[in-house]
Structure formats: structure tokens, C-alpha cells
Coordinates of C-alpha atoms in Angstrom, one line a residue:
Chain A
M1 CA 259.6 -101.4 229.3
T2 CA 261.1 -102.3 226.0
R3 CA 260.2 -99.4 223.3
E4 CA 258.3 -100.8 220.6
Y5 CA 259.7 -98.5 217.2
T6 CA 258.3 -98.3 214.0
V7 CA 260.5 -97.0 211.2
E8 CA 258.3 -95.2 208.4
D9 CA 258.9 -95.6 204.8
N10 CA 260.0 -91.9 205.2
G11 CA 262.8 -92.5 207.7
I12 CA 260.2 -91.5 210.8
I13 CA 260.7 -93.4 213.6
W14 CA 257.8 -93.7 216.2
Y15 CA 256.6 -94.9 219.0
E16 CA 252.8 -95.0 221.2
E17 CA 253.3 -95.0 225.4
N18 CA 250.6 -94.7 227.4
G19 CA 248.2 -93.0 224.4
V20 CA 251.2 -90.9 223.8
R21 CA 252.8 -91.5 220.2
V22 CA 256.7 -89.6 219.8
S23 CA 257.3 -89.5 216.4
F24 CA 261.7 -87.9 215.0
M25 CA 263.6 -87.9 212.9
A26 CA 266.9 -89.7 212.6
D27 CA 269.0 -86.8 213.5
P28 CA 271.5 -87.5 215.9
A29 CA 271.1 -84.2 217.9
N30 CA 267.5 -85.3 218.4
S31 CA 267.5 -87.3 222.0
D32 CA 264.6 -89.2 221.2
Y33 CA 266.9 -90.7 218.3
Q34 CA 270.0 -91.5 221.2
R35 CA 267.3 -93.2 223.4
Y36 CA 266.7 -95.3 220.1
L37 CA 269.7 -96.0 218.7
N38 CA 271.1 -97.1 222.6
P39 CA 268.1 -97.8 224.9
E40 CA 270.4 -98.5 227.9
A41 CA 272.5 -95.9 228.0
E42 CA 270.7 -93.7 230.0
Q43 CA 270.0 -94.4 234.2
S44 CA 267.1 -94.2 236.0
T45 CA 268.2 -94.9 239.7
P46 CA 267.9 -91.5 242.3
L47 CA 270.7 -90.9 243.8
G48 CA 268.8 -90.3 246.7
V49 CA 270.9 -88.5 248.6
E50 CA 274.7 -89.9 248.8
Chain B
M1 CA 315.5 -3.7 256.7
T2 CA 312.9 -1.3 257.1
N3 CA 312.0 0.0 260.5
P4 CA 309.3 -1.0 261.4
T5 CA 310.0 -4.4 260.1
S6 CA 308.2 -5.5 256.8
N7 CA 306.4 -8.3 258.7
F8 CA 305.0 -7.7 262.3
G9 CA 305.8 -3.4 262.9
W10 CA 308.4 -3.9 265.3
Q11 CA 310.5 -0.6 266.2
M12 CA 313.4 -0.4 266.4
P13 CA 316.2 2.0 267.0
T14 CA 317.2 4.1 264.2
S15 CA 320.8 5.8 263.2
T16 CA 319.9 9.0 264.8
D17 CA 319.0 7.6 268.1
L18 CA 320.8 8.9 270.9
V19 CA 323.2 6.3 272.4
T20 CA 321.3 7.2 275.6
D21 CA 317.6 6.9 274.4
L22 CA 319.2 2.8 273.4
P23 CA 317.9 0.9 276.8
A24 CA 314.0 2.1 276.2
D25 CA 314.2 2.1 272.2
F26 CA 315.3 -1.6 273.1
E27 CA 312.5 -2.3 275.5
T28 CA 309.8 -1.5 273.1
F29 CA 311.4 -3.3 270.7
G30 CA 311.1 -6.4 273.1
Q31 CA 307.7 -6.1 274.4
A32 CA 306.6 -6.3 271.1
V33 CA 308.1 -9.2 270.1
D34 CA 307.2 -10.7 273.1
T35 CA 303.4 -9.6 272.7
S36 CA 303.4 -11.3 269.2
L37 CA 304.7 -14.4 270.2
A38 CA 302.9 -14.7 273.3
D39 CA 300.4 -17.0 271.9
L40 CA 303.6 -19.9 271.0
K41 CA 303.8 -20.4 274.8
G42 CA 302.7 -23.0 276.7
G43 CA 301.1 -25.8 275.8
T44 CA 302.3 -29.8 276.6
S45 CA 303.6 -32.7 275.0
G46 CA 302.5 -33.8 271.6
Q47 CA 300.4 -30.5 270.5
V48 CA 300.4 -28.6 267.9
L49 CA 299.9 -25.0 267.0
S50 CA 296.2 -24.1 265.8
K51 CA 295.2 -21.0 264.8
A52 CA 292.2 -19.5 266.9
S53 CA 291.5 -16.5 264.7
N54 CA 291.6 -15.3 261.1
T55 CA 293.7 -12.8 263.6
D56 CA 297.4 -12.6 262.9
M57 CA 299.2 -14.4 265.5
D58 CA 296.5 -15.7 267.1
F59 CA 297.2 -19.0 268.0
T60 CA 296.1 -21.9 270.6
W61 CA 297.5 -25.2 271.6
V62 CA 295.3 -28.4 270.6
T63 CA 295.7 -32.3 271.2
S64 CA 296.9 -33.3 268.3
D65 CA 295.6 -35.8 266.1
D66 CA 298.4 -37.3 264.0
A67 CA 298.6 -40.3 265.9
N68 CA 295.2 -41.6 264.6
A69 CA 295.4 -40.5 261.0
I70 CA 295.5 -42.3 258.0
Q71 CA 298.9 -42.9 257.0
N72 CA 300.4 -42.4 253.6
T73 CA 301.6 -45.9 253.5
I74 CA 298.3 -47.5 253.7
V75 CA 297.8 -47.9 250.2
D76 CA 300.5 -49.8 247.7
A77 CA 299.2 -49.4 244.3
K78 CA 296.9 -47.6 241.9
G79 CA 292.9 -48.1 242.9
D80 CA 294.3 -49.2 246.7
L81 CA 290.6 -47.9 248.8
I82 CA 291.2 -47.1 252.1
S83 CA 287.9 -49.2 253.8
A84 CA 287.5 -50.6 257.7
T85 CA 287.7 -53.8 259.6
G86 CA 286.2 -52.3 262.6
S87 CA 285.2 -49.3 264.4
D88 CA 288.2 -47.0 264.4
V89 CA 290.3 -49.5 262.0
P90 CA 291.7 -48.0 258.6
A91 CA 292.4 -50.9 256.3
R92 CA 293.7 -51.1 252.4
L93 CA 291.2 -52.6 249.9
A94 CA 293.4 -54.2 247.1
V95 CA 291.5 -52.8 243.3
G96 CA 289.8 -55.6 241.6
A97 CA 290.6 -57.2 238.0
N98 CA 289.5 -55.2 234.8
G99 CA 285.2 -54.7 235.1
E100 CA 284.8 -55.8 238.3
T101 CA 282.6 -53.8 241.0
L102 CA 282.7 -53.5 244.6
V103 CA 280.0 -55.1 246.4
A104 CA 279.0 -55.5 250.4
D105 CA 280.1 -58.4 251.8
S106 CA 279.2 -58.8 255.2
S107 CA 281.6 -62.3 254.7
T108 CA 285.0 -60.2 254.3
S109 CA 287.2 -58.6 256.8
T110 CA 286.7 -54.9 255.0
G111 CA 283.0 -56.3 254.4
L112 CA 283.5 -55.3 250.9
R113 CA 284.2 -57.5 247.6
Y114 CA 285.0 -56.9 244.5
Q115 CA 283.7 -59.2 241.6
A116 CA 282.5 -59.6 238.1
V117 CA 279.3 -58.1 237.3
Q118 CA 276.1 -60.3 237.6
T119 CA 276.5 -62.1 233.8
R120 CA 272.9 -63.2 234.3
N121 CA 271.1 -66.4 236.1
C122 CA 271.6 -68.8 233.7
V123 CA 269.1 -71.6 234.9
Y124 CA 266.1 -71.8 232.7
N125 CA 262.2 -71.5 234.1
S126 CA 263.9 -71.5 238.1
S127 CA 261.0 -71.1 239.6
F128 CA 259.0 -73.6 237.8
E129 CA 256.6 -70.3 236.2
I130 CA 256.6 -71.9 233.2
A131 CA 254.4 -75.8 233.1
Q132 CA 253.3 -76.5 229.3
R133 CA 252.8 -80.6 230.5
G134 CA 250.8 -80.0 233.7
T135 CA 251.5 -79.3 237.4
S136 CA 251.7 -82.5 238.6
F137 CA 253.8 -86.1 237.9
T138 CA 254.8 -89.3 239.0
A139 CA 256.9 -90.7 236.3
N140 CA 260.5 -90.1 234.9
G141 CA 260.4 -87.2 232.7
Y142 CA 260.9 -83.8 231.5
M143 CA 258.2 -82.2 234.4
F144 CA 257.5 -78.0 234.3
D145 CA 259.8 -76.6 231.2
R146 CA 263.8 -77.6 231.4
W147 CA 263.2 -80.0 234.8
Y148 CA 263.7 -84.0 234.8
G149 CA 262.3 -85.9 237.4
V150 CA 263.8 -89.2 238.2
T151 CA 261.1 -91.1 240.3
A152 CA 262.0 -94.5 239.3
G153 CA 258.6 -95.6 238.8
I154 CA 258.6 -96.0 242.5
A155 CA 254.8 -95.5 243.4
G156 CA 254.3 -92.8 246.6
R157 CA 256.3 -89.9 245.2
T158 CA 254.3 -86.8 243.3
I159 CA 256.9 -84.0 242.3
S160 CA 254.1 -81.1 242.2
R161 CA 254.2 -77.1 241.4
V162 CA 251.8 -75.3 244.7
A163 CA 251.8 -71.9 245.5
G164 CA 254.8 -70.2 246.9
T165 CA 255.3 -67.1 249.3
G166 CA 257.0 -64.3 249.0
Q167 CA 258.6 -63.4 245.7
F168 CA 257.8 -66.3 244.6
Q169 CA 254.4 -67.4 242.7
Y170 CA 255.2 -71.3 242.6
L171 CA 257.2 -73.8 244.8
T172 CA 258.3 -77.3 243.4
R173 CA 257.6 -79.8 246.0
I174 CA 258.9 -83.1 246.5
Q175 CA 256.5 -85.7 248.5
R176 CA 256.3 -89.1 249.1
T177 CA 252.7 -90.3 249.9
A178 CA 252.3 -90.9 253.8
G179 CA 252.2 -94.4 255.0
N180 CA 254.7 -95.5 252.1
T181 CA 257.7 -97.1 253.5
A182 CA 260.2 -97.3 250.5
T183 CA 263.1 -95.1 250.7
N184 CA 263.7 -95.0 247.5
G185 CA 265.1 -91.2 246.5
V186 CA 263.9 -88.8 243.5
D187 CA 266.1 -86.3 241.7
F188 CA 265.0 -83.4 239.7
G189 CA 267.3 -81.7 237.7
Q190 CA 267.3 -79.5 234.9
P191 CA 270.5 -80.3 231.8
F192 CA 272.5 -77.5 230.0
E193 CA 273.1 -77.7 226.0
I194 CA 276.9 -77.1 225.5
A195 CA 275.8 -73.5 224.1
D196 CA 274.6 -72.6 227.8
S197 CA 277.5 -74.8 229.4
T198 CA 280.6 -73.6 227.6
P199 CA 280.9 -70.6 228.9
Y200 CA 280.8 -71.4 232.4
A201 CA 284.3 -73.4 231.6
G202 CA 286.8 -72.5 234.2
K203 CA 284.4 -69.9 236.3
T204 CA 283.7 -69.7 239.8
V205 CA 280.4 -69.4 240.0
T206 CA 277.3 -69.4 242.6
V207 CA 274.7 -71.9 242.9
S208 CA 271.1 -70.5 244.9
F209 CA 268.0 -71.8 245.8
Y210 CA 265.0 -70.8 248.8
A211 CA 263.9 -74.0 250.2
R212 CA 262.1 -75.7 253.1
K213 CA 260.9 -78.7 254.6
G214 CA 257.7 -80.2 255.4
A215 CA 256.9 -80.9 259.2
D216 CA 256.7 -84.3 258.6
F217 CA 260.4 -84.7 256.5
S218 CA 261.9 -87.8 257.4
G219 CA 264.7 -87.6 254.7
T220 CA 268.1 -85.6 253.3
F221 CA 267.8 -83.2 250.9
S222 CA 271.2 -82.7 248.6
L223 CA 272.1 -80.5 245.5
F224 CA 274.6 -82.0 242.8
V225 CA 276.0 -80.7 240.0
F226 CA 277.3 -82.9 237.8
S227 CA 279.0 -81.9 235.1
G228 CA 281.1 -83.0 231.1
T229 CA 283.4 -82.6 228.2
S230 CA 281.5 -84.6 225.6
S231 CA 280.9 -83.0 222.4
T232 CA 278.1 -84.4 221.9
E233 CA 274.9 -83.2 223.7
T234 CA 274.2 -85.5 226.6
N235 CA 271.2 -84.8 229.3
R236 CA 272.9 -85.3 232.5
V237 CA 270.5 -85.5 234.9
T238 CA 269.8 -89.3 233.5
T239 CA 273.4 -89.9 232.7
A240 CA 276.2 -88.1 234.9
Y241 CA 275.3 -91.3 237.5
P242 CA 275.6 -93.6 239.3
S243 CA 278.9 -94.1 237.0
G244 CA 280.9 -90.7 238.2
A245 CA 280.9 -88.7 241.4
A246 CA 279.3 -85.5 242.2
T247 CA 281.4 -82.9 240.6
P248 CA 282.1 -80.1 240.2
L249 CA 279.5 -79.8 243.4
N250 CA 277.6 -81.9 246.0
T251 CA 276.5 -80.6 249.1
G252 CA 275.8 -83.7 251.4
S253 CA 272.9 -83.3 252.9
I254 CA 271.9 -79.3 253.9
T255 CA 269.7 -78.8 256.9
L256 CA 266.3 -77.6 256.0
T257 CA 263.8 -75.7 257.9
T258 CA 259.9 -75.3 257.6
T259 CA 261.0 -71.7 256.9
L260 CA 262.0 -70.8 253.4
T261 CA 265.5 -69.9 253.2
R262 CA 267.9 -69.1 250.8
Y263 CA 270.9 -71.4 250.5
Q264 CA 274.3 -70.9 248.2
Y265 CA 277.5 -72.7 247.4
T266 CA 280.4 -71.3 245.3
F267 CA 282.5 -73.6 243.4
T268 CA 284.5 -73.4 240.3
F269 CA 283.9 -75.2 236.6
G270 CA 286.8 -76.9 235.3
A271 CA 288.8 -75.6 232.2
S272 CA 287.2 -78.1 230.3
V273 CA 283.4 -78.2 230.9
T274 CA 281.4 -78.2 228.0
Q275 CA 277.6 -79.4 229.3
F276 CA 276.7 -80.0 233.3
C277 CA 273.4 -79.9 235.1
I278 CA 272.1 -79.3 238.0
L279 CA 270.4 -81.5 240.3
P280 CA 267.7 -81.5 243.7
S281 CA 267.8 -84.7 245.5
V282 CA 265.8 -86.1 247.9
G283 CA 265.4 -89.4 250.1
W284 CA 263.9 -90.5 253.2
S285 CA 263.8 -92.6 255.5
G286 CA 260.9 -94.8 257.7
T287 CA 257.0 -94.4 257.4
A288 CA 256.5 -91.2 255.8
G289 CA 254.5 -88.9 257.7
A290 CA 251.2 -86.9 256.0
A291 CA 254.0 -83.8 255.2
D292 CA 257.2 -86.0 254.0
L293 CA 258.4 -82.8 251.7
V294 CA 260.5 -80.7 250.5
E295 CA 260.1 -77.8 248.5
F296 CA 262.1 -75.6 246.7
T297 CA 262.7 -72.8 244.2
G298 CA 264.4 -69.4 243.0
F299 CA 267.3 -71.5 241.4
Q300 CA 269.7 -69.2 240.1
L301 CA 273.6 -70.2 239.0
E302 CA 275.6 -67.1 238.1
V303 CA 279.6 -66.0 237.9
G304 CA 281.2 -64.8 240.7
S305 CA 281.5 -66.4 244.7
V306 CA 278.3 -64.6 246.0
A307 CA 274.4 -64.9 245.1
T308 CA 272.8 -61.6 244.2
D309 CA 269.5 -61.1 243.8
Y310 CA 267.8 -63.4 242.3
V311 CA 266.7 -63.0 238.4
R312 CA 264.7 -64.7 236.0
Q313 CA 267.0 -66.5 233.4
G314 CA 264.4 -64.3 231.0
A315 CA 263.9 -61.1 232.5
T316 CA 259.8 -61.5 231.7
I317 CA 257.9 -64.5 231.9
Q318 CA 257.0 -63.4 228.0
G319 CA 261.2 -64.3 227.5
E320 CA 260.6 -67.1 230.1
L321 CA 258.3 -68.7 228.2
A322 CA 260.5 -68.2 224.6
A323 CA 263.6 -69.5 226.3
C324 CA 261.7 -72.8 227.0
Q325 CA 260.2 -72.7 223.9
R326 CA 263.6 -73.0 222.0
Y327 CA 263.0 -76.9 224.0
Y328 CA 259.7 -77.7 224.1
Q329 CA 256.0 -76.3 223.0
L330 CA 252.9 -77.2 224.0
I331 CA 251.2 -76.5 220.1
A332 CA 247.3 -77.2 220.9
S333 CA 245.9 -79.2 224.3
G334 CA 242.3 -80.1 225.0
T335 CA 238.4 -80.0 223.8
Q336 CA 238.2 -77.8 220.4
K337 CA 241.2 -76.4 220.3
F338 CA 243.2 -75.1 217.2
L339 CA 246.0 -77.2 215.7
A340 CA 246.6 -76.0 212.3
A341 CA 246.2 -75.6 208.5
G342 CA 246.2 -78.9 206.4
S343 CA 245.8 -80.1 203.2
V344 CA 244.6 -83.8 201.1
Y345 CA 247.7 -84.9 199.5
T346 CA 245.9 -88.3 198.5
A347 CA 242.5 -89.4 199.3
S348 CA 243.8 -91.1 202.6
Q349 CA 246.5 -89.0 203.5
L350 CA 245.8 -85.4 205.3
D351 CA 249.1 -83.7 205.7
I352 CA 249.5 -80.9 208.3
L353 CA 251.8 -77.7 208.4
L354 CA 253.3 -76.1 211.4
T355 CA 255.8 -72.8 211.8
F356 CA 256.6 -72.3 214.6
P357 CA 259.6 -70.2 216.8
E358 CA 263.0 -71.7 216.5
M359 CA 263.7 -74.9 218.6
R360 CA 267.2 -75.5 219.5
I361 CA 266.9 -78.3 217.2
A362 CA 264.6 -80.2 214.7
P363 CA 262.1 -82.0 216.9
S364 CA 260.2 -84.6 218.1
L365 CA 256.3 -84.3 217.7
V366 CA 254.3 -85.4 220.9
A367 CA 250.8 -86.4 220.5
T368 CA 248.2 -88.2 222.3
S369 CA 246.3 -90.5 220.3
G370 CA 242.5 -91.8 220.7
T371 CA 239.5 -92.2 218.9
G372 CA 238.4 -89.1 217.7
Y373 CA 241.5 -87.1 219.2
Y374 CA 241.7 -85.5 216.2
N375 CA 239.0 -83.3 213.6
F376 CA 239.9 -81.9 209.7
I377 CA 237.2 -79.3 208.6
R378 CA 237.3 -79.2 204.5
N379 CA 235.0 -79.0 201.4
G380 CA 231.8 -78.7 204.0
G381 CA 232.8 -81.8 206.1
S382 CA 234.9 -83.3 208.6
D383 CA 237.3 -85.7 208.7
V384 CA 238.3 -87.2 212.2
F385 CA 241.0 -89.3 213.0
N386 CA 242.9 -90.5 215.6
S387 CA 246.8 -89.6 215.9
I388 CA 249.3 -87.6 214.0
T389 CA 253.2 -88.3 213.3
L390 CA 256.1 -86.3 212.3
N391 CA 256.5 -86.1 208.0
G392 CA 260.1 -86.1 206.8
Y393 CA 261.5 -82.7 206.1
T394 CA 261.4 -80.6 209.5
T395 CA 263.2 -78.3 210.5
P396 CA 263.3 -76.4 213.7
R397 CA 261.0 -73.8 212.5
G398 CA 258.6 -75.9 210.9
A399 CA 257.3 -79.2 210.1
A400 CA 254.4 -81.7 207.8
L401 CA 252.2 -83.8 210.2
Y402 CA 250.4 -86.5 209.1
N403 CA 247.6 -88.8 209.1
N404 CA 246.7 -91.8 207.0
T405 CA 244.6 -94.2 208.3
E406 CA 241.3 -92.8 209.3
I407 CA 241.7 -89.6 206.5
S408 CA 238.9 -90.6 203.9
S409 CA 238.4 -87.2 201.3
T410 CA 240.0 -86.1 198.1
A411 CA 243.2 -84.8 196.8
G412 CA 243.4 -81.3 197.0
N413 CA 241.1 -80.0 199.5
A414 CA 241.9 -77.3 202.3
G415 CA 240.8 -77.0 205.6
W416 CA 242.3 -76.7 208.8
I417 CA 242.5 -79.2 211.9
Y418 CA 241.4 -79.1 215.7
L419 CA 242.0 -80.8 219.0
D420 CA 238.1 -82.4 219.8
N421 CA 239.0 -84.8 223.4
A422 CA 240.2 -83.5 227.3
S423 CA 243.2 -85.9 226.6
A424 CA 244.0 -84.4 223.6
S425 CA 247.8 -82.5 223.4
V426 CA 250.2 -82.5 220.5
A427 CA 253.6 -80.6 221.1
L428 CA 256.9 -79.9 219.5
S429 CA 260.1 -81.8 222.1
A430 CA 263.9 -80.4 220.9
E431 CA 264.8 -81.6 224.8
L432 CA 268.5 -83.6 226.0

């Protein structure tokens, strides 16, 4: 699912998903900001068992 | 020469004795010598003399134990200890490295092993006592504090915290719903930041945990440790695979029983490791029965090649909570729960002021939104509003929040804010 991000004038970025608003600063150390920059970076397929 | 002799008192002839008396004198002397040395007679091959009493010349022949005595040659160097590999079998134990301590280890030939002093258990919330986000989950994301679950949205998978047993108050249960036929697995891991990972570079460590299976468990359970060398903080639970092999640890399928049992695995981190994660993983087959599940707790990762007694990372429950709050802090949740103080910046903007114990980074704000979730009490009245957003200037120790969509007040008013819905919650996240 693609998230819709809003960027405020003060630089804060936020999205809302399942009734939860997540807002964050543009900080490279922030994992929410990393996902904003590169939403495809994380994998989500469990290993199960190799 | 004294006469009688100085030590034994044997009487010898004197210079004035008549020659005719010499035979008798020598008989006296010889008999005295014979009597003194009587105990030296007898004995058998290999026997040695032993004192029979404190009396002079009172000896007896006894069996020698020299053949079984520990010889000097058994030790080779400073610090060597004489141990045993079995009954009546002494053995040398070489000294360990500086600072190491001696521990019992039944797997070694001597039953002893030198190892580094236990540093600590580096796993956060290793027995799932801290659950700020809740106790039951089905979707990808952080679940119990510091633990990230990956279900990939497959239906019929639940990760929950259940009552424990013995020394553990809680277990994590990963269950496939009865009747479910999808075999997609679930991963449930903990990522470690660079500051926590780097001290383990090049170290031999042991990871241990307690686990059991449900009566209907149809699948397999494994433990992986993924590591990386990046200088950028990374959640290795979600980024380590499927691109790379599980290194430095892939246990393969672990045979569980229905009894909670401790398992341990020893491995060595690469010399350049800067980050890693531990990742229990469950897979299933066939159609799920009523108890198609696994349960585990008590994770411990420590330097050394033997699992020592389980301890929390944070020592106390408060210490554990504080350690977890470096990454996530639930500020408030529920109906009529105080949030913070605030003031009206403009007629339509409320600023909310938060300070908190230092977190890993300036955190994200994770706040539910809904009609009437928040209430601002000020100046004899109140403003009900629906959402809050992080403002700028956030630091790891403080943040300003705001709402500018439902507020209708007077600039300069001050007051306080509370949550007013069972589903309302405000949290800060500085997770990887």
C-alpha cells in the first residue's frame, strides 16, 4: 500500500494510516523519514524457514 | 667420636679395656646396633619406610603410592591448574586469558572452562515484559517493545503475549489460526543499533532462549542472526533478507517439544560488524490445528561460548522500561488521560509542549486521530479537537506538537490537554 505523505510549511512530514497520524522531521536518522525517501527499501516477505 | 656414640648411644670398647674383654664389648656394641636397626628389616618390593610412632628408629614398611602421585611434569606453565578428566585421572588445565574466569562446563574434558566474564544480556525486552503498543498483533510492525514482527499481511497469523511459566512471566506466542491452510511464515526479530552492535564485532557470542511448541504445531522454527557493516542505522529485521544468506547464524530447523526448554547457539561475529538483528522465524505446513503455534521467551545474547543464567538487559523492570523508552514512549492513551500543557499561539493554533527522557533520535509522533479524541481545557472553557501533529524543533528530549484545524480560541490562553477516547493515544517513536 502506498502512503500519501503531506509536507507542511514547517518541514514536518506526516501520513495517516488506520486512524494513526505519524509525523516526523526530515532527519536522516529517522526511520520514518528513510521510508518516506525510499518506500521500496524494506522487504516484507517473511523468511519462514530457509 | 664420643663413647657411647652421640646419636644412638651405642657403647664401644674404650682404650683402657682389656683385650680379653673386646669380644664381649663388641657383642654389646653389635647387639645395640642390631636393636636400633631392627625396623629396617622386612618389607617387600616397592614398599617405603614410614614412621610407626614418634619414637626414634620406630619404622614400618608400607606400600608406596608414588606410582599414583601427581608428578611435577603435569604442569607446564604459570597459572596451570591440576584438574581431572575422570575418577583417578588428573589433567592439566591451562590458564585462561587475562580477566577470564573459570566456570563449570560439562561439555569439556575437565568439566571446566575459562571464559570472559559475562558482560550482559544485550537483548532488549528479552522476556516481553514491556508492551507499550499492546499485547496482540497481526500486521507488520513493532509489537512488544523493540520486537518487530513480519506477517506480510497474511491472514490467520497472530503474535501475542501470553502467560508464562517458571521464571518467566510472559511468553510470545506465534500462532496460525485453526483451519488456515496458507503456509507463509512469520518473522519476529529485534534490530540493534550501531552503538549496541559494534562492541560485538569479532566476538564469539552465545545466543540462548527458551521455547516450546503447541500440540498441533505443523511447521518449523529457526533462529537467524543477520549482521551488516553499514554506517547507516538500519532495521536489519526488515532489510537483511531475502538478498543475503543468514550470517553469522542460521540454526536450521530446531526440534521443539511441548516443554519449555532452553536452546543455545554459539557463533562469532565478523570483525567489521556494525549492526545485527536476532530473528526467530516460524513456518507452517498443511492445515492448522487448534494449537499450531510456538512460544518462546528469555532471549539472551552474551559474549562467551556458554549461556549463563538468564538476566534482563535492564536488570530491573524499571531499567528495562527505560531502555525501551530510548526507542518508544507511550505518553498517554485512553479516556480522560492527561497529555501535556499547552497554549494558544493564534486563535486557531494550539501548541502542546512535551519533554521526555532522552531518546535515540528526535522522535516521530505517533498519535491516533478521531472525532473528539483530544480536549484542551483553558480559560473556563475547552476546545475539542481530533488530531495532533509534530511541530519543528523536536529534539531527543523535547517536542512541540500542534493542532490548527479544530481550535477556536484566543491567542495567549494557556491550559492543559487530555485524551478523551478509548482509542486515543499519543506516543513517540525513535525506532530503527
